[in-house]
Coordinates of C-alpha atoms in Angstrom, one line a residue:
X1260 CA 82.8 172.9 165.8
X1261 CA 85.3 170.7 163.5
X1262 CA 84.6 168.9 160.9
X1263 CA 85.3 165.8 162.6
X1264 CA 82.7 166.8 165.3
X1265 CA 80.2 167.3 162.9
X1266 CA 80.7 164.2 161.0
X1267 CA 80.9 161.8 164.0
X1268 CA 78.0 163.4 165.3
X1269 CA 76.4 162.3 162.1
X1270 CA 77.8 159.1 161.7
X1271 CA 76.1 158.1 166.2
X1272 CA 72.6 159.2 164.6
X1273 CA 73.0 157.2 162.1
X1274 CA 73.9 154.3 163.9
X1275 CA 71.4 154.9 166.6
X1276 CA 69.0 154.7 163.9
X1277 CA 69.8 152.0 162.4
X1278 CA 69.5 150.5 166.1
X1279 CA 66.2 151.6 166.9
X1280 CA 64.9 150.1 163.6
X1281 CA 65.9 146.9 164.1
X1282 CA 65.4 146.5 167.6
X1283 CA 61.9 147.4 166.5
X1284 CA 61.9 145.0 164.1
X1285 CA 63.1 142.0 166.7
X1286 CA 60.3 143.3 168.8
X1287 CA 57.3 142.8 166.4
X1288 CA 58.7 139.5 165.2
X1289 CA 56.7 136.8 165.4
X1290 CA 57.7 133.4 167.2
X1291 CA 58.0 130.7 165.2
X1292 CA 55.3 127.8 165.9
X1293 CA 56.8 124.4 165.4
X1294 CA 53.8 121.9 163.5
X1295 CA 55.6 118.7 163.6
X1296 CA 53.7 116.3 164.7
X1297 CA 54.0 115.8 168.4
X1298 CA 54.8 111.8 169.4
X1299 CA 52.7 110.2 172.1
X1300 CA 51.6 106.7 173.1
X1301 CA 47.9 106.6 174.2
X1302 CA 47.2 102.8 174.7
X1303 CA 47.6 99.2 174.0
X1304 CA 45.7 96.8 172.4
X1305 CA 46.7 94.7 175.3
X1306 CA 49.1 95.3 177.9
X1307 CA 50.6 90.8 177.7
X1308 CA 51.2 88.5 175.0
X1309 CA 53.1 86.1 173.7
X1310 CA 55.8 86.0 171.3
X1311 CA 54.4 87.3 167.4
X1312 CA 51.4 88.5 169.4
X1313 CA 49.9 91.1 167.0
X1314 CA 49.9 94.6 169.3
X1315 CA 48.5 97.9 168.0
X1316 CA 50.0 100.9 169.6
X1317 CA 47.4 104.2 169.3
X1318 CA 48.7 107.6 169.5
X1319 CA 50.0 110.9 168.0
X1320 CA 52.8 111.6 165.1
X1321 CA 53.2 108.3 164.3
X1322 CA 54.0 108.2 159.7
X1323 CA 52.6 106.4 157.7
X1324 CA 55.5 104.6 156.5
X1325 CA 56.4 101.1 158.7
X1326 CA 60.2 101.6 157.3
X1327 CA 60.4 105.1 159.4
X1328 CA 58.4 103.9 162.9
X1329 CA 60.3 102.3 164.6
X1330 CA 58.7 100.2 168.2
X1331 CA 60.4 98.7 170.8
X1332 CA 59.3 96.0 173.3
X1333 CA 61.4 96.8 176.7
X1334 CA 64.3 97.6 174.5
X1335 CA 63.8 95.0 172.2
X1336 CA 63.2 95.6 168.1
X1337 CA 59.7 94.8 167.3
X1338 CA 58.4 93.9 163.2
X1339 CA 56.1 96.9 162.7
X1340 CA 53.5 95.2 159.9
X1341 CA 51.1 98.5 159.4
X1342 CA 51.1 101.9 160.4
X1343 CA 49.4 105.1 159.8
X1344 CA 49.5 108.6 161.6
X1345 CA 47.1 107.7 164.8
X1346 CA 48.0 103.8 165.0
X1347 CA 50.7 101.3 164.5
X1348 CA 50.7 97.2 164.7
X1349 CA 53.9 95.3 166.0
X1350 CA 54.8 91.8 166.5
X1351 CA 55.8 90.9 170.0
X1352 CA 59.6 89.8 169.9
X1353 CA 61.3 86.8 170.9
X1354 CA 61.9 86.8 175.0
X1355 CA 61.0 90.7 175.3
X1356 CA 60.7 90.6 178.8
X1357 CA 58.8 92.9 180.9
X1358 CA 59.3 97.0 180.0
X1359 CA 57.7 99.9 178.7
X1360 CA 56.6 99.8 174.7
X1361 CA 58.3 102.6 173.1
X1362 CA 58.2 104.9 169.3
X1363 CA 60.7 106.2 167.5
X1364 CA 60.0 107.8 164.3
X1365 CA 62.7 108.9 161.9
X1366 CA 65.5 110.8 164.1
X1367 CA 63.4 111.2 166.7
X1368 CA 63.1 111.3 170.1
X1369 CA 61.8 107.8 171.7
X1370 CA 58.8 108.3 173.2
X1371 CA 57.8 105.8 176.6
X1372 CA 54.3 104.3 177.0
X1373 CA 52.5 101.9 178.8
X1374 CA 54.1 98.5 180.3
X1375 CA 54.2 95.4 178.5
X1376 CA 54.2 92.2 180.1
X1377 CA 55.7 89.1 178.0
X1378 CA 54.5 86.0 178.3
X1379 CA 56.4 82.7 177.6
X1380 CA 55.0 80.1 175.1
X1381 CA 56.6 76.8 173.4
X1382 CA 59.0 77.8 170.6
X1383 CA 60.7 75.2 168.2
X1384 CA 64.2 75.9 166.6
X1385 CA 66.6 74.2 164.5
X1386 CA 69.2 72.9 166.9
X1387 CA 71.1 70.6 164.6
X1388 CA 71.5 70.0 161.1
X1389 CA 71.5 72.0 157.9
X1390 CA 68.1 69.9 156.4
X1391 CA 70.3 68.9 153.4
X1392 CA 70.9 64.8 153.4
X1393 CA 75.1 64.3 154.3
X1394 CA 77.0 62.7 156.5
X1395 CA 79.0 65.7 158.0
X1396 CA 80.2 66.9 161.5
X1397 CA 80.1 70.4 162.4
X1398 CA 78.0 72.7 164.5
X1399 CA 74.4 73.4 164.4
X1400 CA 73.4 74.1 160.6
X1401 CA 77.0 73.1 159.8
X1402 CA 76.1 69.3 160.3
X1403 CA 74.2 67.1 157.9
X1404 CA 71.7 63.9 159.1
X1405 CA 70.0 61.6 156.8
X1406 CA 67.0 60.4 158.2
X1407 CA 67.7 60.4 161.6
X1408 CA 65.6 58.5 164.2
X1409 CA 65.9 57.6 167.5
X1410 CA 67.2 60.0 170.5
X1411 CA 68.2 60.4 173.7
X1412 CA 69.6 62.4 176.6
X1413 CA 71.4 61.4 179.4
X1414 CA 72.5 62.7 182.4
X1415 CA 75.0 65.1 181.6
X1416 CA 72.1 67.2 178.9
X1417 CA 74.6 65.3 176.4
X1418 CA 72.2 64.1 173.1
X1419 CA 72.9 61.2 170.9
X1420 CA 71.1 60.4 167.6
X1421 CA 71.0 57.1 165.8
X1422 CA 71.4 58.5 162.3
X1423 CA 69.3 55.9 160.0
X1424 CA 70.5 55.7 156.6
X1425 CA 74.4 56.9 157.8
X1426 CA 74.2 53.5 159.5
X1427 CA 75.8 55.8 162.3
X1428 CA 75.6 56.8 166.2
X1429 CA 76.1 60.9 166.7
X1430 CA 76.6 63.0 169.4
X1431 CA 75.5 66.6 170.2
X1432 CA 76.8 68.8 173.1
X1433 CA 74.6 71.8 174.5
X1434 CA 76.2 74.2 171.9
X1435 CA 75.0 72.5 169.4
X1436 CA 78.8 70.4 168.4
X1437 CA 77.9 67.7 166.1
X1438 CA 80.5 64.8 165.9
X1439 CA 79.9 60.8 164.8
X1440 CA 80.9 58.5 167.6
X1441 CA 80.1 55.4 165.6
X1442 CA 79.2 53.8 162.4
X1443 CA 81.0 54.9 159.5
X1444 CA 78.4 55.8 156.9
X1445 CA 78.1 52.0 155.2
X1446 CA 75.5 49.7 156.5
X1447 CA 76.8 46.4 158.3
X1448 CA 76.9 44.5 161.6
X1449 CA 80.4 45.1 162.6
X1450 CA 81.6 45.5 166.2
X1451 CA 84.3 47.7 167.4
X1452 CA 86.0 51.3 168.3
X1453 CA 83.7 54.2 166.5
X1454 CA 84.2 54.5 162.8
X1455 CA 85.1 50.4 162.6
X1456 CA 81.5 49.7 163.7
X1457 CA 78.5 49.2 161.6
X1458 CA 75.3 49.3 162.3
X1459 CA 72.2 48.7 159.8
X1460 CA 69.3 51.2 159.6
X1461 CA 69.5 52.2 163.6
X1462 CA 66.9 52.8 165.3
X1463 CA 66.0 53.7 168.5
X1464 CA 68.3 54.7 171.5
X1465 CA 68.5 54.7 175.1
X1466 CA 71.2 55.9 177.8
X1467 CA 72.1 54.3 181.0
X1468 CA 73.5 56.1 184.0
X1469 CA 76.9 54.7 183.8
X1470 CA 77.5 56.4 180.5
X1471 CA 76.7 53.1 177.9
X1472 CA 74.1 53.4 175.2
X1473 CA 71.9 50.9 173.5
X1474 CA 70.7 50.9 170.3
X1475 CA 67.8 48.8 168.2
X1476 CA 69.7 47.7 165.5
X1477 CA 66.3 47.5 163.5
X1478 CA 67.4 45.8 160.3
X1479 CA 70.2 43.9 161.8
X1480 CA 67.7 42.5 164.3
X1481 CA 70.0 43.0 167.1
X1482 CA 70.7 45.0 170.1
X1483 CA 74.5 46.5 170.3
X1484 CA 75.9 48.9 172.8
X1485 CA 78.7 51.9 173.3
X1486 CA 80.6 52.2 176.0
X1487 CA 81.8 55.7 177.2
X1488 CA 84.9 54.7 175.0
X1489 CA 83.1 54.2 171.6
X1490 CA 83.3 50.2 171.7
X1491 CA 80.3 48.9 170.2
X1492 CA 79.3 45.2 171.0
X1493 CA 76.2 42.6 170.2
X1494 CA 74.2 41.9 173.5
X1495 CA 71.5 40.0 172.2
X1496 CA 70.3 38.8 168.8
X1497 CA 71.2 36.3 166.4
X1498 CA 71.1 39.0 163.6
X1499 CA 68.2 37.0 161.6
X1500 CA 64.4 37.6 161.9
X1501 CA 63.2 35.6 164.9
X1502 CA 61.6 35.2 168.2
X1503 CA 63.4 33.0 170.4
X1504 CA 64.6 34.1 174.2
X1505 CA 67.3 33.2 175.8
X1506 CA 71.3 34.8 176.4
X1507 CA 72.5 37.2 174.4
X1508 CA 72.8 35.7 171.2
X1509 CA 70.8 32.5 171.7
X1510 CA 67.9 35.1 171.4
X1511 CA 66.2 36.5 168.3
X1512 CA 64.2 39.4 167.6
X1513 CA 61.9 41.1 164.4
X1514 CA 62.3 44.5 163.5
X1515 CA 63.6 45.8 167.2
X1516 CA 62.3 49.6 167.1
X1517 CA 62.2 51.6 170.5
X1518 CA 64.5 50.6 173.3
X1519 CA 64.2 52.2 176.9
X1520 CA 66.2 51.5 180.1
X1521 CA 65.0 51.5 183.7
X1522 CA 66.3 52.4 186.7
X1523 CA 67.8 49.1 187.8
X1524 CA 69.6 49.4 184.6
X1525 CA 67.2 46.7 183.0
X1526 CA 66.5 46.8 178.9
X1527 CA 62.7 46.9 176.9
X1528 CA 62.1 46.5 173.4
X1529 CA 59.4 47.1 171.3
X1530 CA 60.3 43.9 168.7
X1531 CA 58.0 45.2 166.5
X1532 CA 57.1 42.5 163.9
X1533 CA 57.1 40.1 166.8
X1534 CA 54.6 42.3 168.2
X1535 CA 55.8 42.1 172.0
X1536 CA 57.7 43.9 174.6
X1537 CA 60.6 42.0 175.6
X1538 CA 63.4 42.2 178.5
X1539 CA 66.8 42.4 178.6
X1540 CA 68.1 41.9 182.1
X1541 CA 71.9 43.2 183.3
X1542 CA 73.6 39.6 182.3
X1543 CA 71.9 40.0 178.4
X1544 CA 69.2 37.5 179.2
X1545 CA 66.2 38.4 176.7
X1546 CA 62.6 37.2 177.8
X1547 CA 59.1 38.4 176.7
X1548 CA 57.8 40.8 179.1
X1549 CA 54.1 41.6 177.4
X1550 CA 52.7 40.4 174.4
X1551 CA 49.4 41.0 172.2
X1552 CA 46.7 38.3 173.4
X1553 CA 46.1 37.8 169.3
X1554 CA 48.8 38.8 167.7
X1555 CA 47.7 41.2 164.6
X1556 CA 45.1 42.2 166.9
X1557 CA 44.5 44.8 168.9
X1558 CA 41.7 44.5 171.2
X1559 CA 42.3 48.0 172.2
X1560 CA 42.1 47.3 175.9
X1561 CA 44.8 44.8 177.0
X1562 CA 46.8 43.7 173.9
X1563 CA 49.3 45.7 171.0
X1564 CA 49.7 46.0 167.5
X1565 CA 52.6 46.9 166.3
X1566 CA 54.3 48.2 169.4
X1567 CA 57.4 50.8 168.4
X1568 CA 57.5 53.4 170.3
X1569 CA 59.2 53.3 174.0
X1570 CA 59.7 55.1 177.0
X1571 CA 59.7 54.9 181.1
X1572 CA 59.0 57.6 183.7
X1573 CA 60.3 57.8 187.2
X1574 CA 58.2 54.6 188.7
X1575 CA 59.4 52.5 185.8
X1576 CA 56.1 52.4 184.4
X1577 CA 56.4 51.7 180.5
X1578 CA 54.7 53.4 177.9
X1579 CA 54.7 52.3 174.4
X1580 CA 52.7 53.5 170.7
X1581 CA 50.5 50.8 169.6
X1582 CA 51.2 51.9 165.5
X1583 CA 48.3 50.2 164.0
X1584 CA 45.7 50.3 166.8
X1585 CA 46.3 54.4 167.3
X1586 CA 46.9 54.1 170.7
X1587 CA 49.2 55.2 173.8
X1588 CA 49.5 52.5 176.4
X1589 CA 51.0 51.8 179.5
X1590 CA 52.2 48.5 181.1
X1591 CA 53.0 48.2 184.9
X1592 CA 55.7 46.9 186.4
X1593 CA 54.1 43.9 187.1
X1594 CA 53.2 43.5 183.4
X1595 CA 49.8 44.8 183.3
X1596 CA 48.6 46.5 180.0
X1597 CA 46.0 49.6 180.2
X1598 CA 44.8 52.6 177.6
X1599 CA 46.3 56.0 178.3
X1600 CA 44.6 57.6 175.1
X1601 CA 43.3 57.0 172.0
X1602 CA 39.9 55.4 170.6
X1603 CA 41.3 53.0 168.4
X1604 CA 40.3 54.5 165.3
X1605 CA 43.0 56.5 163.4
X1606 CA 42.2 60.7 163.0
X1607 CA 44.0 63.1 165.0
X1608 CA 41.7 63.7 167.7
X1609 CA 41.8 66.1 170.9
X1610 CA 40.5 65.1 173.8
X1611 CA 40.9 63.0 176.8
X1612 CA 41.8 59.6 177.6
X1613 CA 39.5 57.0 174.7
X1614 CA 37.9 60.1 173.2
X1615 CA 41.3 60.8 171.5
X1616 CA 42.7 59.7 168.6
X1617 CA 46.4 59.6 166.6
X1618 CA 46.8 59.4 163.2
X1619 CA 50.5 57.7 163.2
X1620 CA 51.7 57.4 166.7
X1621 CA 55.5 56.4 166.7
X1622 CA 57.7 57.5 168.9
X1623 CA 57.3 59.3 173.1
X1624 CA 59.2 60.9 175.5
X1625 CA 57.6 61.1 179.3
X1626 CA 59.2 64.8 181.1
X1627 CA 60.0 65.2 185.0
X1628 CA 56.1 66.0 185.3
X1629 CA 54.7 63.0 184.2
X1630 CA 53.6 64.8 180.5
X1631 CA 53.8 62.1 177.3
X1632 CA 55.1 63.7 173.8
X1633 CA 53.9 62.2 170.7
X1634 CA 55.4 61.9 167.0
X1635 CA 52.6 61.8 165.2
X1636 CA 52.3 61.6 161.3
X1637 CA 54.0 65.5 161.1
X1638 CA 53.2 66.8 165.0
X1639 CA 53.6 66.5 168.2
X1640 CA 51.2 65.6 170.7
X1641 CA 50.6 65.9 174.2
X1642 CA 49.0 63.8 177.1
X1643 CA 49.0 65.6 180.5
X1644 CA 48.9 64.2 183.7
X1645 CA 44.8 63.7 183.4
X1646 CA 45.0 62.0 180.0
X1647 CA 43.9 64.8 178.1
X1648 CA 45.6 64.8 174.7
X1649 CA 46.0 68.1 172.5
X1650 CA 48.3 69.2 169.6
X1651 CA 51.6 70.3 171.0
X1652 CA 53.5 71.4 167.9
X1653 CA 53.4 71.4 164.3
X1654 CA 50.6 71.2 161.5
X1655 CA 48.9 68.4 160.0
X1656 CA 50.7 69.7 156.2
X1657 CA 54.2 68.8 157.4
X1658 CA 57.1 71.8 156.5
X1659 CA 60.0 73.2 158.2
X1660 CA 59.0 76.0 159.6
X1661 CA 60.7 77.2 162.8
X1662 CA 58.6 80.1 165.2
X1663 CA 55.9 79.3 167.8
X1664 CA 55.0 75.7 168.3
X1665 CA 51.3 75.4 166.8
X1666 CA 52.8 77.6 164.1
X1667 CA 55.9 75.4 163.1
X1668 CA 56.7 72.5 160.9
X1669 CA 58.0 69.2 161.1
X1670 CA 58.4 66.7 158.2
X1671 CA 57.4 62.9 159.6
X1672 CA 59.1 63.2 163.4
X1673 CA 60.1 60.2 164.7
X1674 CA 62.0 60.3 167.8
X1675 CA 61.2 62.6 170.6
X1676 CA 63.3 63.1 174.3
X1677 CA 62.9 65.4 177.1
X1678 CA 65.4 67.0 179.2
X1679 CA 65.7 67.8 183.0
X1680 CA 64.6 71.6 182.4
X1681 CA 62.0 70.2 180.3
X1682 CA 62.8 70.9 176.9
X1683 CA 61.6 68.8 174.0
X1684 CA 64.1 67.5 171.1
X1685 CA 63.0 66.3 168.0
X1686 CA 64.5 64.0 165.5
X1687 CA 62.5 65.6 162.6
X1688 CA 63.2 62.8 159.9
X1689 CA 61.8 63.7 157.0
X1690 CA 64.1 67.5 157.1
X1691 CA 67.1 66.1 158.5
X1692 CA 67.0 68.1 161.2
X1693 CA 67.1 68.0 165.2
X1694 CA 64.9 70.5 166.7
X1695 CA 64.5 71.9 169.7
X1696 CA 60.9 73.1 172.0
X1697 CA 61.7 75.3 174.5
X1698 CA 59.6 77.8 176.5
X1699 CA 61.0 81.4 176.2

């Protein structure tokens, strides 16, 4: 045998060896056993909700750390406000939808569980305005108000805003574009194109079908309207305090607040100081349509107080806020006045029809459905068909506080308008703001 024999003979059994030993080795190895926590959804606190409902998710490998869970409502992001290993709470986000509720932790798999239905509620936004007092066109938070009042919608979903203290007339598309059709900032009584007219402390506002709007010139003590091209022009009103009838500017009026028009294309007023309801017919003739039986006193079943707040639904039946005797009435269209809420006695009151009460009724809106909307002192309030009266948005402390609607905040609300789809807007005075209720 050769040496080479014998050494690669030597160098196989040593290899073989080697082989053995190892493969021995792989053999008795024990498997790992993976301990992380295995993720799984067990149940819901509830399986609907509303938007910021509070839901807590049970479970398995959840951490107890709310910056590394991570939940998700039908794909949406939720707020996670507590978690521990077994549990974890999560605000229901805006307009989830319907879908599955699912976990992610850390770098993690998601893990699916259990369907969650969304429900919508009433949500108020900011649609216009950046809160800050200004006179500026822009979009959305971009634009500045001071102290707007009145507003309207017409036909088009096209808003327009009497801007008080601008002494101005704005406009604001669906997108939120704010622009200044009229007025020019400085208080007067001037007619004309747009920025050449003037308008003094402007109140509220009304559009016809034909594309003209009316305003209560409230201080002036007049009643001007805008074409479609931006002319403004004096229908009726002398321009001093009064209360006289007659054509267009043979008649006189007191404080003109709300203005509404009907579907023959006929004005009403509520000349406040004059406490009465007066009529503006298509050639500018002004007569008294309803009046208090004692005026500066309400007898809280036929006559008015103060009456400031305007509006008509689909059978040209009026309603108006009696300010001082805390009541929503309504007056036919043959003229006859009758109690659609409120006792009389001033407290913010739920309940229906007399057993109701407002604390500072000023402005209302009637929707598509026959619903009234309220400003009243810093909320809104709402009369269904049946008379029954509840708080529809905001608190009694006032703020500016966007979210869901019992939630929010509004700072003294005057005007109030409703849209075809049935969305509420809001001239929130006291923030400068136009806001928006929508259900999503």
């Amino acid at each position: 045998m050769t040496i080479f024999t014998t050494r690669l003979t030597v160098y196989l059994s040593f290899f073989c060896g080697i082989y053995f030993f190892s493969s021995c080795s792989k053999k008795d190895k024990p498997t790992p056993v993976d301990n992380t926590p295995k993720i799984t959804i067990t149940s819901l606190s509830a399986d609907s909700g509303v938007y910021n409902a509070s839901i807590t998710i049970k479970g398995t490998g959840f951490v107890n750390d709310i910056s590394r869970d991570k939940v998700f409502f039908n794909g949406k992001e939720a707020t996670v406000t507590s978690a521990s290993t077994t549990q974890l709470t999560a605000l229901v986000p805006l307009s989830a939808g319907t879908g599955k509720v699912t976990v992610k932790v850390d770098a993690a798999a998601e893990v699916s569980g259990p369907v969650f239905n969304y429900k919508q509620s009433w949500i108020v936004s900011t649609f216009a305005g950046s809160g800050a007092e200004g006179f500026a066109d822009g979009t959305g938070t971009a634009a500045t108000f001071d102290s707007p009042v009145g507003i309207t919608i017409n036909d088009t979903g096209t808003i327009f805003v009497t801007d008080e203290k601008n002494g101005a007339v704005r406009k604001i598309t669906a997108d939120g574009k704010v622009t200044t059709i009229a007025g020019n900032g400085v208080s007067g009584k001037a007619d004309g194109k747009g920025a050449a007219a003037s308008f003094y402390n402007p109140a509220g506002i009304c559009a016809d079908k034909t594309g003209n709007l009316y305003i209560a010139d409230y201080a002036n003590n007049l009643i001007r309207k805008i074409d479609a091209s931006a002319n403004v022009t004096t229908i009726a009103g002398t321009g001093v305090n009064g209360f006289t009838n007659g054509a267009g500017n043979k008649a006189s009026f007191a404080g003109p607040t709300g203005i509404v028009v009907n579907s023959t294309g006929e004005l009403f007023v509520a000349d406040l100081a004059n406490e009465v309801i007066r009529k503006i017919t298509k050639d500018a003739t002004v007569s008294t349509f309803s009046s208090s039986l004692i005026p500066g006193v309400d007898d809280h079943s036929h006559g008015f107080h103060f009456p400031e707040g305007i509006a008509v639904d689909e059978n040209d039946n009026l309603y108006f806020t009696d300010l001082t005797g805390y009541t929503v009435k309504k007056i036919s269209s043959s003229g006859v006045i009758s109690v659609v809420a409120g006792s009389g006695m001033r407290g913010v009151v739920n309940g229906q029809g007399n057993k109701a009460g407002f604390g500072s009724p000023v402005a209302l809106a009637v929707d598509g459905n026959g619903n009234i909307y309220v400003t009243d002192s810093n909320q809104i309030r709402k009369i269904d068909k049946d008379a029954n009266v509840t708080v529809f948005a905001g608190q009694a402390t006032g703020g500016a506080i966007n979210g869901a609607a019992l939630a929010s905040g509004f700072n003294a609300p005057i005007g109030i308008a409703a849209d075809k789809d049935g969305n509420i807007y809001v001239a929130d005075t006291g923030n400068n703001l136009i806001r928006k209720i929508a259900l999503q």
